[in-house]
Short mmCIF file of C-alpha atoms in Angstrom, two decimals:
data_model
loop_
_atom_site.label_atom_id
_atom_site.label_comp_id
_atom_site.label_asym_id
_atom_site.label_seq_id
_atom_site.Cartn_x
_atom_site.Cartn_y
_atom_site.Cartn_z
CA UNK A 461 73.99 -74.31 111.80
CA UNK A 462 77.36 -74.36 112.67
CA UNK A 463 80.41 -76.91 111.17
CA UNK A 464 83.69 -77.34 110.79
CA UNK A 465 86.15 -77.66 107.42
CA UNK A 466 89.39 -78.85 107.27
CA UNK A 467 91.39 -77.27 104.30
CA UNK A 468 94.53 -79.07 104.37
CA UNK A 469 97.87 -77.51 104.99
CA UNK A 470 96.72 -77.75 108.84
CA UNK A 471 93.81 -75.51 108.66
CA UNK A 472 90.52 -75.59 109.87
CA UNK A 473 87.59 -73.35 110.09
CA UNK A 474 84.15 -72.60 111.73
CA UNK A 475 81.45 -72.05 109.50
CA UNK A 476 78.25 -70.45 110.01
CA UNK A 477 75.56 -71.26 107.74
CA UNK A 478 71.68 -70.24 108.58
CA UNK A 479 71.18 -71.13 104.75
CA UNK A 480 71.40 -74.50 104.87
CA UNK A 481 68.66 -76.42 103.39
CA UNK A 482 66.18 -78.66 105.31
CA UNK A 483 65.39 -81.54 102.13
CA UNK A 484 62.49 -83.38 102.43
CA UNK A 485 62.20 -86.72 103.89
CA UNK A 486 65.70 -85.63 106.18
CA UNK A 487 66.02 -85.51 109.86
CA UNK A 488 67.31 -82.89 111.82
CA UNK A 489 69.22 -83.95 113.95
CA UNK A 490 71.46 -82.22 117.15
CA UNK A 491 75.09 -83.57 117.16
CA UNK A 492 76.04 -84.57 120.36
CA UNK A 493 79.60 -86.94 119.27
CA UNK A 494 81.37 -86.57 116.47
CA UNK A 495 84.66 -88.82 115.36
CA UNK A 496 87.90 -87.68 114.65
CA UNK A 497 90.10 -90.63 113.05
CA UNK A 498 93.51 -90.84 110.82
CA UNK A 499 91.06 -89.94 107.80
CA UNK A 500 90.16 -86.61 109.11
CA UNK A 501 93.61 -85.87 110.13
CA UNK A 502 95.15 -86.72 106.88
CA UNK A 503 92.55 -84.50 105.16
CA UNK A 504 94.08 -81.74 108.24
CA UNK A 505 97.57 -82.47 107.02
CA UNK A 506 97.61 -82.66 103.51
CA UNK A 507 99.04 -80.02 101.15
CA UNK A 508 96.32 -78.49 98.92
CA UNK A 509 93.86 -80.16 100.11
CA UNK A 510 90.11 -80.03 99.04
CA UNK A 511 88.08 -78.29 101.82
CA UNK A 512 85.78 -80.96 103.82
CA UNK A 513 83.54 -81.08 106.56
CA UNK A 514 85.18 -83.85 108.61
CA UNK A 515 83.98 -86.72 111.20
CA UNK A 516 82.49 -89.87 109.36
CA UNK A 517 80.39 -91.08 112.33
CA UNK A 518 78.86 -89.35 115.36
CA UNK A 519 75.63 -89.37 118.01
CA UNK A 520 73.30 -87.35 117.50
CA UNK A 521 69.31 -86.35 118.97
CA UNK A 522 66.70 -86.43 116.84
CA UNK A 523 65.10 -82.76 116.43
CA UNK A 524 62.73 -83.08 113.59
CA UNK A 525 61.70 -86.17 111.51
CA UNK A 526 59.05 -85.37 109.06
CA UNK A 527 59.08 -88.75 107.91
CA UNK A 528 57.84 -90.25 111.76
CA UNK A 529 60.24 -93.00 111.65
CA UNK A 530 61.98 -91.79 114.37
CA UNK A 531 60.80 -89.45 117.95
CA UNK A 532 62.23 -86.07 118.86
CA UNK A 533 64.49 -86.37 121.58
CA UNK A 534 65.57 -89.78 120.30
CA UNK A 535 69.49 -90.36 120.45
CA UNK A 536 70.55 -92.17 117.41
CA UNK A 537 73.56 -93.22 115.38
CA UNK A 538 74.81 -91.35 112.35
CA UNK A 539 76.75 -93.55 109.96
CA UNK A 540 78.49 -93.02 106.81
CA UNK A 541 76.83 -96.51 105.77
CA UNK A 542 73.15 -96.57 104.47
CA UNK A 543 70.70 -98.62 105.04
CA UNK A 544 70.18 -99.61 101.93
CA UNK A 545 73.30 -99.41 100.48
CA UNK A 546 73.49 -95.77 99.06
CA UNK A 547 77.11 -94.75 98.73
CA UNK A 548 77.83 -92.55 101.65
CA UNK A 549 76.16 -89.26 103.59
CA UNK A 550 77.29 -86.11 101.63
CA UNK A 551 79.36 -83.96 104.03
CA UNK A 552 80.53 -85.05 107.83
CA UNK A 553 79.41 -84.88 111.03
CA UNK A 554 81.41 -81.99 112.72
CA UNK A 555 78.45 -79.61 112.66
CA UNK A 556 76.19 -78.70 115.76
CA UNK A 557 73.57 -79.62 113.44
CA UNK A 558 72.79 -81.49 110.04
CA UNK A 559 70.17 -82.49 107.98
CA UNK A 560 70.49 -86.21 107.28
CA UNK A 561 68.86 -89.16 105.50
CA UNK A 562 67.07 -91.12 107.38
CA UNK A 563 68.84 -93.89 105.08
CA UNK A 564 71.73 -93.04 107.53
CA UNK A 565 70.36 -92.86 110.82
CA UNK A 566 69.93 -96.03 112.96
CA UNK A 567 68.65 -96.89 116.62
CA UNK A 568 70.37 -97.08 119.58
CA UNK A 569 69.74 -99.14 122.54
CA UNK A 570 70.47 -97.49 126.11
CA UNK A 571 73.17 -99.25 127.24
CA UNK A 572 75.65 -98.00 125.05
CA UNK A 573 77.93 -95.22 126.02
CA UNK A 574 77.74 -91.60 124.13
CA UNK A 575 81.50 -91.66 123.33
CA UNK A 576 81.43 -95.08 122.57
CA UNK A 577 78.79 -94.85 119.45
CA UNK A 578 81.49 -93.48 117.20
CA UNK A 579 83.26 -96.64 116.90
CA UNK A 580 80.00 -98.34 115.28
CA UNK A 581 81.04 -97.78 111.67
CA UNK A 582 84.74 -99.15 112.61
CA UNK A 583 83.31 -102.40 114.14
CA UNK A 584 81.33 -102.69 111.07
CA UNK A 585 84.33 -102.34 108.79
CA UNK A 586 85.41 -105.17 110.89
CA UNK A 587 82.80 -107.30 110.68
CA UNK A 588 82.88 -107.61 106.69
CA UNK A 589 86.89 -107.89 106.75
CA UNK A 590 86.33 -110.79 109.32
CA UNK A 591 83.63 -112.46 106.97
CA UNK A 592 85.47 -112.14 104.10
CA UNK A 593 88.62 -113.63 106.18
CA UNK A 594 86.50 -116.68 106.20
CA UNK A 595 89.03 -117.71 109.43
CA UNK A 596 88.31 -120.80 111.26
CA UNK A 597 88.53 -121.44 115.00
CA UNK A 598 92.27 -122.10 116.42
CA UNK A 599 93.32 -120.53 113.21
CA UNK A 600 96.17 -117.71 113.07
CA UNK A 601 95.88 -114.18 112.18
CA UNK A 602 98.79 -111.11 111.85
CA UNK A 603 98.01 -107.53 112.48
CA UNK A 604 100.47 -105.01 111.10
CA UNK A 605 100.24 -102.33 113.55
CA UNK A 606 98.47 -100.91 116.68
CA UNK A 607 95.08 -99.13 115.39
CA UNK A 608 91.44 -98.28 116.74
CA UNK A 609 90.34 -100.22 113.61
CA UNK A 610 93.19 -103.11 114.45
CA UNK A 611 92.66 -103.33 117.86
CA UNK A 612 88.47 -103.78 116.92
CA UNK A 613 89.66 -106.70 114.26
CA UNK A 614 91.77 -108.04 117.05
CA UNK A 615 88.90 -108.57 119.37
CA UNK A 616 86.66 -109.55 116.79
CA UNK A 617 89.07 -112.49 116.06
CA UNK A 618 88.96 -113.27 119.35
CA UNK A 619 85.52 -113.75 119.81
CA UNK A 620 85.09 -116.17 116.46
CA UNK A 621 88.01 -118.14 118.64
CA UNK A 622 91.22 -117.49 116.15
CA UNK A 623 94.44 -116.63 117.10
CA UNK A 624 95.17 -112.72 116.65
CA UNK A 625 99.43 -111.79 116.58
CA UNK A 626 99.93 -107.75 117.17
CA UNK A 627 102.73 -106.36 115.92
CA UNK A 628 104.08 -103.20 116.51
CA UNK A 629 107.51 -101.00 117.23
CA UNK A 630 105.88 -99.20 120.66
CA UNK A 631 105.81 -101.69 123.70
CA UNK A 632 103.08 -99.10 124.82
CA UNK A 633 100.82 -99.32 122.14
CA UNK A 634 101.29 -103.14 122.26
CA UNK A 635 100.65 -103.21 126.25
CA UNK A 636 97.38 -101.72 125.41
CA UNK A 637 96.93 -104.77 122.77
CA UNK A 638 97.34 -107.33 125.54
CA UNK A 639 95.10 -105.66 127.87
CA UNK A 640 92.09 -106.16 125.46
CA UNK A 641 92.97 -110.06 124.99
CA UNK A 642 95.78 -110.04 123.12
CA UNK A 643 97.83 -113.08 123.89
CA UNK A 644 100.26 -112.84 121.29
CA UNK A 645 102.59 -110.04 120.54
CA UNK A 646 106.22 -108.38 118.98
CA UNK A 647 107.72 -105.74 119.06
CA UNK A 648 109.26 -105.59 115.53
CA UNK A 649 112.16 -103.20 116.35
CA UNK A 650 113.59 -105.94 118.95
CA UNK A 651 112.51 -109.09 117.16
CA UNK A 652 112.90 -111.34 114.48
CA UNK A 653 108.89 -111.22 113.40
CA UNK A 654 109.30 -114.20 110.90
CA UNK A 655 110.82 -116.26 113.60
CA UNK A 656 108.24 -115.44 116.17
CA UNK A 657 105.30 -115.46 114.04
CA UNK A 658 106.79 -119.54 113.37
CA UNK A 659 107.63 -120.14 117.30
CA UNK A 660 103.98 -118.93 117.71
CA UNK A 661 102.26 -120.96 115.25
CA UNK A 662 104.62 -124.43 115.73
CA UNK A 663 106.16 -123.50 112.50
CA UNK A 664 102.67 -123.60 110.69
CA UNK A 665 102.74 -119.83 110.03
CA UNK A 666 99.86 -117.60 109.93
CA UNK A 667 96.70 -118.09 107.70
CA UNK A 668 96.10 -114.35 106.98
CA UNK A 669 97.32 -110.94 107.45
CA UNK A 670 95.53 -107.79 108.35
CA UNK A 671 97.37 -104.35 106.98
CA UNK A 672 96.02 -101.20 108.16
CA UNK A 673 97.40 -98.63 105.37
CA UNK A 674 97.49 -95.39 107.17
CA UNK A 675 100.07 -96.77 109.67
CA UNK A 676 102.06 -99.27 107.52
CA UNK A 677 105.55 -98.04 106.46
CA UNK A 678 106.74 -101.68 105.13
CA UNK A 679 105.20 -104.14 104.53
CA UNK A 680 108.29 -106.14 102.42
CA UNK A 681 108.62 -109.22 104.84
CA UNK A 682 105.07 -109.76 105.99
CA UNK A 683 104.22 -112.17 103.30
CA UNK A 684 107.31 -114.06 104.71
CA UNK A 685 105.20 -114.78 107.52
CA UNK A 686 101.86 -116.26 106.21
CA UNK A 687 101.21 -120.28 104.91
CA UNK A 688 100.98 -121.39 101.63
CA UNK A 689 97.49 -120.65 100.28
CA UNK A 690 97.21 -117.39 103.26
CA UNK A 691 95.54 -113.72 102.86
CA UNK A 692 96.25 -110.84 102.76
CA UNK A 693 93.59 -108.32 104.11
CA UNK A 694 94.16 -104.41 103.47
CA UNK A 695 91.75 -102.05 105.34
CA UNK A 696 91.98 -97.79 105.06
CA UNK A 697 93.78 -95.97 102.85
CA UNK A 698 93.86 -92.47 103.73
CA UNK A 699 97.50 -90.85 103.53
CA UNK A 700 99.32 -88.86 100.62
CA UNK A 701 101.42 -92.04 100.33
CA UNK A 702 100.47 -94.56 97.29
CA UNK A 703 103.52 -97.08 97.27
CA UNK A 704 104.69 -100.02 99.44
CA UNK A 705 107.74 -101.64 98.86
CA UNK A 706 106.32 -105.46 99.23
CA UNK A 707 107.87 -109.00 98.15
CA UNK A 708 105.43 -110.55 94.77
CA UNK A 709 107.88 -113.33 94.78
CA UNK A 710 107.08 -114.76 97.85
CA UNK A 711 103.20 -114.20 97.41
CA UNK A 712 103.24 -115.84 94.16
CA UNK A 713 105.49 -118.48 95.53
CA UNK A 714 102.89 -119.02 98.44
CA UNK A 715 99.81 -118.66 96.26
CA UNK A 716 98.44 -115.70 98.18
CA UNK A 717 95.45 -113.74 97.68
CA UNK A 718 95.01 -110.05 98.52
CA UNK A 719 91.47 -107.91 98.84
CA UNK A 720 90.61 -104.60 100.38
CA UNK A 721 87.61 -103.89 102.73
CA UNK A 722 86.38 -100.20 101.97
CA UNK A 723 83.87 -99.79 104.47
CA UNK A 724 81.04 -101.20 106.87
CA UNK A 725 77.95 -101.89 104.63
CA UNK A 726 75.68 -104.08 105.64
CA UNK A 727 77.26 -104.63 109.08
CA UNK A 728 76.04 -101.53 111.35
CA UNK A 729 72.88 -103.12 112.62
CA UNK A 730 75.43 -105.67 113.64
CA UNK A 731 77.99 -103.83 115.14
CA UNK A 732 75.21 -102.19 117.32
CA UNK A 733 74.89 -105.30 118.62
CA UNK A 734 78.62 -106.21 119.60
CA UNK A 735 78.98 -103.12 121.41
CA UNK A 736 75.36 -103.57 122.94
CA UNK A 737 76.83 -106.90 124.38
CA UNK A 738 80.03 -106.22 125.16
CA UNK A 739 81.77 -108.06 123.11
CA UNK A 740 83.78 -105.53 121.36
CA UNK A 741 85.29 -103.45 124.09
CA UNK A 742 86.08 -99.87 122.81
CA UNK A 743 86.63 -97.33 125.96
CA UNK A 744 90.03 -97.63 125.97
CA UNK A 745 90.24 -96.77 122.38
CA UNK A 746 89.21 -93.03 123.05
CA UNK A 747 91.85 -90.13 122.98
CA UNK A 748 91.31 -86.84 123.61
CA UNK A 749 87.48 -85.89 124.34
CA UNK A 750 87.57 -82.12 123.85
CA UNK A 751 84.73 -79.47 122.81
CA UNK A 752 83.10 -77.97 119.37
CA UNK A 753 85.02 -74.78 120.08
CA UNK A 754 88.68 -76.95 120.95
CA UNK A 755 88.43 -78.55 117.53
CA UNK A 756 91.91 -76.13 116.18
CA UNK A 757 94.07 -77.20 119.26
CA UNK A 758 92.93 -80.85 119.24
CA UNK A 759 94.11 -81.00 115.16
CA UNK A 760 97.21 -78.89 116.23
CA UNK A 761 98.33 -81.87 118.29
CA UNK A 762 98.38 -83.84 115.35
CA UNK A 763 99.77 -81.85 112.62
CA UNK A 764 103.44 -83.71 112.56
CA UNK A 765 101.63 -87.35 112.67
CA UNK A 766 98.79 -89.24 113.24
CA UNK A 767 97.24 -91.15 116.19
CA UNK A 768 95.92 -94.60 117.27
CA UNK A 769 93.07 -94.02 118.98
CA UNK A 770 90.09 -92.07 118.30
CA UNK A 771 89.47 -88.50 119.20
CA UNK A 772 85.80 -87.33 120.01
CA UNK A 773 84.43 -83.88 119.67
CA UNK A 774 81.53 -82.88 122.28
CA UNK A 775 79.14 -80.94 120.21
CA UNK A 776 75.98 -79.22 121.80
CA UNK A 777 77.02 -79.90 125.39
#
């Protein structure tokens, strides 16, 4: 078997490993997509890193299953969510091949796209941030930032019939907003966001904010923004950096409450479904598509920054 690690300080290596152990009641399965997100390129970037084998999600065929519950040659869904809760697959996906729980491993229906699979666990993440949003029809709700994961939310909003607002600094990355639905957006390096985000909700303001943390770089007049009794939703938290500069004042002033959403649990079964149906649309979301071997100059590309949609490595093919 054959896998990547990223080491930090912008390395990565190939590893070959005919060692590895099969452990009973795992599947073998053939990686045929793996994921490469912000989380795998901060772990690329960062100084000193701890070595990991990256990609959280991928596609994979099933090559041996000694428990039955799934057929050889069957393409399934590797997640870093378990079925039954367990607290995440040990090691990534960025291998040829890997020995998994079947605690991990979920069916696929046809219809779904090989490239598109990798987004499962990020519509999941979605799904419990939107449930825990508790957001009503008609209802308003801010997204800091252009993001696969932001983008997903955005959609996701739109198909429970709120009101999502993009905001962003890059009239591209906000063009790509409005061609997945996006009615409402600004560009917060030309305009006055409070004032819009109050021209666009009648001066009601918004009912809850969504923060992705890997691509926020202030946050301070946000809370501004949202009505009295609003949220404040704060999904991935990947980079070296640990401190926002952000207004208390105003969100004790406006009674706000803030959570986090860590992950997808409970939701993949779910989020197969929304992509089965179309109702989270995801192929425009996909950056470079590049081979196992490519994996050094893909990560090269982002060693000065990170990206906003999601890279996919074509293992086995």
């Amino acid at each position: 078997m054959n896998y990547w690690t990223f080491d930090g300080d912008n390395s990565a290596r190939l590893i070959g490993d005919e060692t590895e152990n099969e452990n009973s009641g795992c599947a073998k399965v053939k990686i045929i997509r793996s994921s490469i997100d912000n989380s795998d390129i901060f772990a690329y970037t960062r100084k000193k890193a701890v070595s990991i084998v990256p990609s959280s999600s991928a596609a994979g065929l099933i090559s041996e299953c000694p428990t039955g519950e799934f057929k050889s040659g069957q393409r399934v869904f590797l997640s870093c969510s378990g079925k039954s809760g367990s607290d995440g697959a040990s090691g990534g996906y960025l291998r040829d091949y890997v020995n998994v729980s079947t605690d991990y491993i979920y069916e696929l229906p046809d219809v779904i796209a090989d490239n598109d699979i990798v987004f499962i666990d990020s519509i999941a993440k979605a799904c419990n941030l939107i449930d825990k949003l508790e957001i009503k029809p008609a209802q308003t709700v801010i997204i800091n930032g252009v993001s696969v994961i932001n983008l997903i939310i955005a959609q996701l909003l739109r198909y429970h019939q709120a009101l999502p607002i993009m905001i962003d600094s890059d009239d591209e990355k906000l063009g790509l907003a409005q061609d997945l639905g996006v009615d409402f957006i600004i560009n917060s390096s030309q305009e006055n966001v409070p004032y819009m985000v109050k021209s666009f909700t009648s001066g009601k303001m918004a009912s809850a904010l969504v923060v992705d943390l890997d691509i926020l770089s202030d946050m301070d007049e946000l809370p501004y923004c949202l009505a009295m009794g609003g949220k404040i939703a704060l999904i991935n938290a990947n980079s070296a950096l640990k401190c926002y500069k952000i207004d208390f004042i105003n969100i004790l002033n406006k009674e706000l409450s803030i959570f986090g959403i860590k992950d997808g649990d409970g939701k993949v079964s779910m989020a197969i479904n929304l992509l089965a149906m179309e109702k989270v649309k995801v192929s425009p979301l996909i950056g470079d598509v590049v081979g196992f071997s490519e994996v050094p100059q893909l990560m090269e590309k982002f060693k000065d920054g990170i990206t906003f949609k999601m890279n996919i490595v074509k293992c086995n093919c």
